[in-house]
XYZ file of C-alpha atoms in Angstrom:
467
model
C 2.845 27.824 31.858
C -0.389 29.451 31.395
C -1.932 32.475 32.823
C -5.380 33.893 32.831
C -4.325 35.369 29.779
C -4.138 32.729 28.045
C -7.217 31.156 29.124
C -9.266 30.348 25.447
C -11.851 31.330 24.539
C -14.724 29.099 23.278
C -15.502 30.572 19.226
C -19.410 29.964 18.090
C -21.537 27.080 17.684
C -20.134 25.073 15.240
C -22.700 24.032 12.185
C -22.379 21.071 10.441
C -20.029 21.786 7.672
C -17.979 23.320 9.660
C -13.565 22.454 9.418
C -14.625 19.986 13.011
C -16.556 17.710 11.659
C -14.380 16.949 8.774
C -13.581 13.171 8.455
C -9.789 13.511 8.651
C -10.668 14.856 12.266
C -13.660 12.338 13.206
C -10.476 9.412 12.582
C -8.018 11.009 14.497
C -5.433 9.683 18.026
C -4.981 13.525 19.715
C -2.403 14.028 22.277
C -2.787 16.544 24.152
C 0.695 17.796 26.337
C 0.012 20.541 28.969
C 0.829 21.642 32.606
C -1.409 23.646 33.049
C -5.068 22.141 34.035
C -7.430 24.906 32.437
C -6.010 24.253 29.296
C -5.764 20.221 28.810
C -9.159 20.152 29.529
C -10.595 23.134 27.065
C -8.208 21.026 24.457
C -9.645 17.605 25.595
C -13.388 18.943 25.918
C -14.018 20.568 22.660
C -11.113 17.637 20.398
C -13.329 14.416 23.487
C -16.296 14.524 20.974
C -14.548 14.910 17.423
C -11.277 12.752 17.059
C -11.503 9.054 17.599
C -9.285 9.173 21.123
C -7.821 12.524 23.176
C -5.088 11.989 25.397
C -3.945 13.879 27.514
C -0.643 14.764 29.629
C 0.960 17.578 32.643
C 4.617 16.576 31.699
C 7.027 15.344 28.991
C 7.412 12.182 30.916
C 3.936 11.492 30.863
C 3.707 12.224 27.069
C 6.581 9.565 26.803
C 4.987 7.152 28.856
C 1.508 7.316 26.354
C 3.867 7.789 22.654
C 5.283 4.877 23.612
C 2.074 2.646 24.030
C -0.374 4.556 21.075
C 0.221 5.804 17.871
C -1.031 9.538 17.621
C -1.527 11.264 14.577
C -1.100 14.129 16.189
C 0.075 16.161 19.338
C -0.475 19.473 20.597
C 2.345 20.990 22.672
C 2.168 23.600 24.729
C 5.826 25.431 24.618
C 6.527 27.317 28.142
C 6.668 24.363 30.371
C 8.009 23.772 34.646
C 11.078 21.480 33.644
C 11.162 21.366 29.941
C 10.142 23.105 27.336
C 8.560 22.212 23.819
C 11.068 22.732 21.929
C 13.031 21.050 23.927
C 10.955 18.356 24.343
C 9.832 18.272 19.734
C 14.110 18.666 18.916
C 14.097 15.149 20.904
C 11.111 13.544 19.797
C 12.038 14.579 15.969
C 15.762 13.470 16.887
C 14.351 9.432 18.351
C 12.252 8.879 14.825
C 9.385 10.395 15.246
C 7.468 11.499 12.862
C 3.770 12.973 13.337
C 2.496 16.229 13.072
C 2.962 18.643 16.508
C 1.359 21.670 16.975
C 2.968 23.993 19.090
C 1.250 26.194 21.281
C 2.767 29.642 23.092
C 1.364 32.790 24.728
C 4.861 33.643 24.950
C 5.718 33.859 20.889
C 8.613 35.937 19.063
C 10.713 35.646 16.356
C 13.659 33.660 17.505
C 10.733 31.102 19.441
C 8.953 30.847 15.062
C 11.581 30.343 13.766
C 13.413 27.624 16.729
C 9.826 25.869 16.421
C 10.188 25.546 12.231
C 13.494 23.935 12.639
C 12.552 21.823 15.262
C 9.927 20.319 12.814
C 6.572 21.970 14.193
C 3.826 21.585 11.889
C 1.832 24.737 12.650
C 3.052 28.217 15.344
C -0.609 29.050 17.471
C -0.818 32.130 19.726
C -2.170 31.516 22.824
C -5.525 33.387 23.117
C -6.759 31.459 21.147
C -10.876 30.881 19.708
C -11.752 26.772 19.192
C -12.182 27.824 16.067
C -8.582 28.613 15.154
C -7.038 25.785 17.005
C -9.618 23.231 14.979
C -8.806 24.881 11.662
C -4.870 24.238 12.660
C -5.256 20.621 13.507
C -7.099 20.102 10.683
C -5.150 20.850 8.589
C -2.232 19.169 9.627
C -3.918 15.857 9.158
C -5.150 17.105 5.559
C -1.269 17.933 4.902
C -0.265 14.635 6.471
C -3.037 12.148 4.956
C -2.426 13.945 1.882
C 1.557 13.020 1.879
C 0.848 9.495 2.451
C -1.697 8.680 -0.129
C 0.679 11.077 -2.578
C 3.012 8.617 -1.611
C 0.781 5.315 -2.075
C -0.619 6.301 -5.561
C 2.958 6.685 -6.807
C 4.341 3.336 -5.607
C 1.007 1.555 -7.359
C 1.396 3.324 -10.007
C 5.032 2.248 -10.551
C 4.015 -1.379 -9.374
C 2.704 -4.059 -12.973
C -1.056 -3.822 -13.661
C -3.306 -6.257 -10.850
C -4.485 -9.786 -12.502
C -8.007 -8.583 -12.183
C -10.822 -8.810 -9.608
C -11.699 -12.157 -7.186
C -14.140 -13.032 -10.363
C -14.779 -17.024 -11.650
C -17.608 -19.667 -11.212
C -15.178 -22.588 -9.854
C -15.417 -24.133 -6.418
C -12.323 -23.036 -5.224
C -12.531 -19.439 -6.529
C -16.469 -19.508 -4.546
C -14.647 -20.833 -1.219
C -11.413 -18.178 -1.325
C -14.467 -15.351 -1.263
C -15.886 -17.001 0.935
C -12.504 -16.973 2.902
C -12.129 -13.540 2.260
C -15.830 -13.109 3.819
C -15.253 -14.678 6.554
C -11.534 -13.545 7.370
C -11.451 -10.294 5.898
C -13.508 -7.882 9.044
C -11.134 -9.249 11.580
C -7.901 -7.983 12.550
C -5.943 -11.543 11.913
C -2.986 -12.573 9.642
C -3.355 -14.612 6.797
C -0.429 -15.850 4.848
C -1.825 -16.141 1.220
C -0.390 -19.107 -0.510
C 0.477 -20.088 -4.558
C 2.190 -19.936 -7.339
C 2.669 -17.111 -9.010
C 0.313 -14.993 -11.161
C -2.079 -16.912 -9.516
C -3.892 -13.453 -7.149
C -2.240 -13.266 -4.599
C -2.800 -9.514 -3.814
C -6.244 -9.600 -5.953
C -6.789 -11.734 -2.483
C -5.041 -8.823 0.034
C -6.698 -6.189 -1.511
C -10.436 -7.546 -1.200
C -9.584 -8.639 2.748
C -8.761 -5.043 2.972
C -11.579 -4.058 1.507
C -14.794 -5.771 3.597
C -12.101 -5.553 6.255
C -13.057 -2.469 8.674
C -9.376 -0.583 7.601
C -10.353 -0.419 3.659
C -11.287 2.962 4.530
C -7.387 3.084 5.699
C -4.122 2.791 3.063
C -3.458 -0.334 1.162
C 0.181 -0.243 0.617
C 1.837 -3.732 -0.917
C 5.856 -4.486 -0.826
C 7.283 -7.124 -3.069
C 10.011 -8.721 -0.363
C 11.640 -10.064 -3.175
C 12.134 -6.607 -5.289
C 14.312 -4.222 -2.476
C 18.007 -5.011 -1.897
C 18.913 -6.845 1.405
C 20.802 -3.558 2.845
C 17.579 -1.013 2.516
C 14.829 -3.105 3.211
C 14.806 -2.456 6.555
C 14.975 1.307 6.567
C 11.728 0.624 3.437
C 9.761 -0.247 6.004
C 10.484 1.354 9.208
C 11.945 4.280 8.029
C 15.566 6.395 8.952
C 17.056 9.190 10.521
C 18.819 12.103 9.173
C 22.582 10.139 8.612
C 21.732 7.285 10.205
C 23.477 5.710 6.675
C 25.875 7.298 3.963
C 22.579 8.708 2.033
C 20.519 9.397 3.977
C 20.624 13.306 3.832
C 17.158 13.842 5.855
C 14.638 10.779 7.962
C 12.306 9.128 5.752
C 9.587 7.681 7.551
C 9.493 3.660 6.613
C 5.545 1.554 4.548
C 4.974 0.825 8.253
C 3.761 4.093 8.856
C 2.097 4.791 5.894
C -0.241 1.556 6.201
C -0.291 3.528 9.630
C -4.296 2.208 10.804
C -4.442 -0.068 7.176
C -3.264 -2.580 4.945
C 0.591 -3.496 4.846
C 0.625 -6.575 2.547
C 4.228 -8.391 2.358
C 4.787 -9.942 -0.896
C 6.967 -13.413 -1.421
C 7.597 -12.839 2.312
C 9.828 -15.921 2.090
C 12.070 -13.946 0.537
C 12.703 -11.809 3.005
C 17.122 -11.946 4.940
C 17.747 -14.007 7.605
C 18.313 -10.379 10.330
C 14.924 -8.798 8.601
C 12.730 -12.192 9.415
C 13.894 -11.498 13.387
C 12.887 -7.502 13.109
C 9.817 -7.949 11.298
C 8.678 -10.931 14.406
C 9.702 -8.856 16.875
C 7.402 -6.184 15.044
C 4.621 -8.407 14.917
C 4.577 -9.480 18.940
C 5.453 -6.021 20.054
C 3.244 -4.055 17.789
C 6.658 -1.002 17.051
C 8.937 -0.657 15.462
C 12.526 0.923 15.140
C 13.278 2.939 12.721
C 17.042 2.587 12.024
C 19.589 4.757 13.587
C 16.495 6.028 15.591
C 17.044 4.772 20.323
C 13.515 4.407 20.260
C 10.503 2.140 19.382
C 7.407 3.906 18.243
C 4.354 1.707 18.544
C 2.303 1.131 14.674
C -1.452 0.294 14.366
C -0.647 -2.477 11.140
C -2.990 -5.123 9.535
C -0.394 -8.259 8.594
C -1.486 -9.702 4.997
C 1.049 -11.954 3.589
C 2.237 -14.079 0.316
C 4.628 -16.338 -0.751
C 4.393 -18.770 -3.637
C 7.351 -21.507 -1.787
C 6.882 -23.947 0.681
C 7.432 -22.175 4.006
C 7.160 -24.870 5.600
C 9.787 -26.719 3.691
C 11.762 -23.301 3.826
C 11.451 -23.611 7.719
C 13.105 -27.643 7.554
C 15.691 -26.473 5.532
C 16.719 -23.574 8.491
C 15.880 -21.027 5.621
C 13.073 -19.267 7.477
C 12.443 -18.732 11.086
C 10.220 -21.194 12.469
C 8.266 -18.749 14.799
C 7.699 -15.703 12.162
C 6.254 -18.556 10.059
C 3.450 -19.662 13.127
C 2.759 -15.468 13.535
C 1.586 -15.359 9.634
C 0.004 -18.746 8.772
C -2.841 -17.693 11.438
C -5.289 -18.195 9.026
C -3.900 -19.605 5.145
C -5.544 -18.855 2.102
C -3.955 -20.993 -0.645
C -5.009 -19.810 -4.343
C -5.032 -23.006 -7.040
C -3.626 -22.504 -10.434
C -5.982 -21.512 -12.980
C -5.022 -24.911 -14.562
C -6.871 -26.731 -11.223
C -10.072 -24.150 -12.159
C -10.895 -24.226 -15.885
C -14.163 -22.455 -15.183
C -12.640 -19.422 -14.077
C -10.839 -18.690 -17.196
C -13.719 -17.503 -19.368
C -15.366 -15.105 -16.571
C -11.097 -13.634 -16.344
C -10.625 -13.809 -20.256
C -14.285 -11.986 -20.036
C -13.776 -9.115 -17.368
C -9.627 -8.447 -18.857
C -11.617 -8.085 -22.757
C -13.104 -5.967 -21.348
C -10.496 -3.812 -19.391
C -8.240 -3.656 -21.675
C -9.900 -2.880 -25.121
C -10.953 0.145 -23.534
C -7.341 1.593 -22.313
C -6.044 0.573 -25.557
C -8.320 2.021 -27.692
C -9.154 -0.966 -30.059
C -12.054 -3.052 -31.064
C -12.387 -5.933 -28.050
C -12.034 -9.630 -29.563
C -14.647 -12.071 -30.378
C -14.615 -14.692 -27.251
C -16.256 -17.440 -29.735
C -16.794 -20.649 -27.875
C -14.381 -22.066 -30.140
C -11.580 -19.741 -28.713
C -13.322 -20.155 -24.609
C -12.226 -23.833 -25.024
C -9.080 -23.098 -26.722
C -8.482 -21.016 -23.508
C -10.214 -23.437 -21.539
C -7.799 -26.016 -22.773
C -4.132 -24.371 -22.678
C -2.061 -25.162 -19.159
C -1.609 -21.638 -18.222
C 1.982 -21.983 -16.564
C 1.735 -18.637 -15.959
C -1.569 -18.560 -14.449
C -3.779 -15.559 -14.430
C -1.575 -13.156 -14.998
C -0.780 -14.610 -18.864
C -4.160 -14.986 -19.321
C -4.408 -11.325 -18.891
C -0.685 -10.694 -21.421
C -2.716 -13.040 -24.137
C -5.503 -11.314 -23.792
C -3.816 -7.557 -24.087
C -1.159 -8.778 -26.702
C -4.251 -10.289 -28.699
C -5.926 -6.618 -28.216
C -2.384 -5.577 -30.180
C -1.588 -7.500 -32.120
C -5.325 -8.486 -33.550
C -5.504 -12.081 -33.294
C -5.285 -14.827 -30.534
C -1.545 -16.283 -30.741
C -1.257 -19.805 -32.362
C -0.206 -21.842 -29.505
C -2.934 -21.021 -26.991
C -5.398 -21.192 -29.773
C -3.595 -23.222 -32.168
C -7.486 -22.602 -34.840
C -6.311 -18.275 -34.774
C -4.247 -18.835 -37.302
C -7.137 -19.393 -40.123
C -10.203 -17.275 -38.107
C -8.730 -14.867 -36.143
C -11.964 -14.486 -34.428
C -12.208 -10.547 -34.251
C -15.355 -8.911 -33.343
C -16.161 -5.932 -36.331
C -12.677 -6.233 -37.681
C -13.778 -3.481 -40.358
C -13.789 -0.688 -37.115
C -9.763 -1.452 -36.443
C -7.900 1.247 -37.274
C -5.760 1.597 -39.776
C -2.608 2.582 -37.000
C -3.372 -1.076 -35.149
C -1.304 -2.634 -37.826
C 0.877 0.079 -38.012
C 1.245 -1.042 -34.073
C 1.938 -4.364 -34.962
C 3.876 -4.704 -38.082
C 6.266 -2.460 -35.519
C 6.288 -5.019 -32.628
C 6.777 -7.490 -34.167
C 9.376 -6.033 -36.973
C 11.095 -4.853 -33.205
C 11.235 -8.249 -31.958
C 12.552 -9.736 -34.864
C 15.262 -7.568 -35.053
C 15.949 -8.201 -31.441
C 16.503 -12.196 -32.190
C 19.258 -11.467 -34.253
C 16.077 -12.631 -37.397
C 15.316 -15.616 -36.144
C 11.895 -15.648 -37.000
C 10.946 -19.393 -34.645
C 12.594 -16.805 -31.685
C 10.816 -14.454 -32.804
C 7.486 -16.672 -32.776
C 8.191 -17.595 -29.473
C 8.892 -14.166 -27.886
C 6.012 -12.822 -29.490
C 3.437 -16.282 -28.336
C 2.252 -16.522 -32.040
C 3.075 -19.443 -34.467
C 5.580 -19.319 -37.086
C 3.314 -20.023 -39.508
C 1.864 -16.683 -38.349
C 4.833 -14.743 -38.455
C 6.408 -15.991 -42.099
C 2.452 -14.164 -43.624
C 3.022 -11.626 -41.782
C 6.711 -11.307 -42.981
C 5.612 -12.115 -46.582
C 2.760 -9.397 -46.371
C 5.345 -6.344 -45.589
C 7.699 -8.161 -47.821
C 9.844 -8.237 -44.886
């Protein structure tokens, strides 16, 4: 229990550039747990004007009830309290799946207490009495460290992902309709289901919804449900405790926690196993997740956007997808038409990809002449926008458009400033084509198909190389 010796000391007035005005601090939700009213009042008064939300509790029982209802970013916890010590409660929190930082404050500190605090999972240790700038700096350090860890995790996932399908550009009526829906639905907290064939730009749509929402400054976390093994998907989404299953050597937060305050994008949601569908439904309804191996549920603040390239209504009728989950996800549906049905989008997308990819590859762009654009618009694009992007990239590497997409490319390779093409590009082209030919066992027809060029083009190249 706090004594008069613990009374905090006010720091001098904070300047505008002080740590107290950190943007991370201003968006934080903090819980103060201390059985001494004077200390609680001081901390709450100090933080109320600096944080998004501050709550207080005089004991761990009250604090536990608050944690079950609100997702806090940080806890400031007194160690010596009537009933139970802060350290005892902290150990219980870590064992039940609470991952957020905890700052332990105490007037009775020794080396043994400090070691126990670190082992229990305290992020910082502040001695009473303290000045307001001391606790503010400790809070800011915790928030900054936590944010950096989450941002690094999200960035690592994005670096592993395939390149995007491009921005939401296009001149077709279908694309204009989608942009209008994004502007209308994006700022709302509503769950959205994005449907369409593979490669139509569902993740681009989800990112656009996130970017125009109030959550734009928080993480956007994409998850490909079809790419995660069924036996680990629950752990990936909800996290797990140490020892929860074979191989769980340490506790880990799930993707719902990394998306806290932001958007979680569940791509290929139709591939979720039945057991996971039930658990996802409960998360949507209760806004709480239970890490694998944990006894308590943890509240989360996440907007869900789901996507699928399959007909979920048919999957529901066939018993492969839960009807109640379908209705929960399909509050608003944004359908993306295939590229073959929106030919007016091909030209702006081709220009976009040509500019982006030529800069990335360090090669001059190929000329998108009227003849080339007409050929691109006539092509059926079974792989949709993703295929268009791949065709542009392959064309830049090879120095010409593939004959199966642009039939007249064999006779008139449309190259802008062809003399400026580096000699290294020819070596890259030769090495790539010979590699694919080798992988095809010398079968030129198969190699041409894999390369996306005509057999005629491949024969001419091989003859020039005496291969």
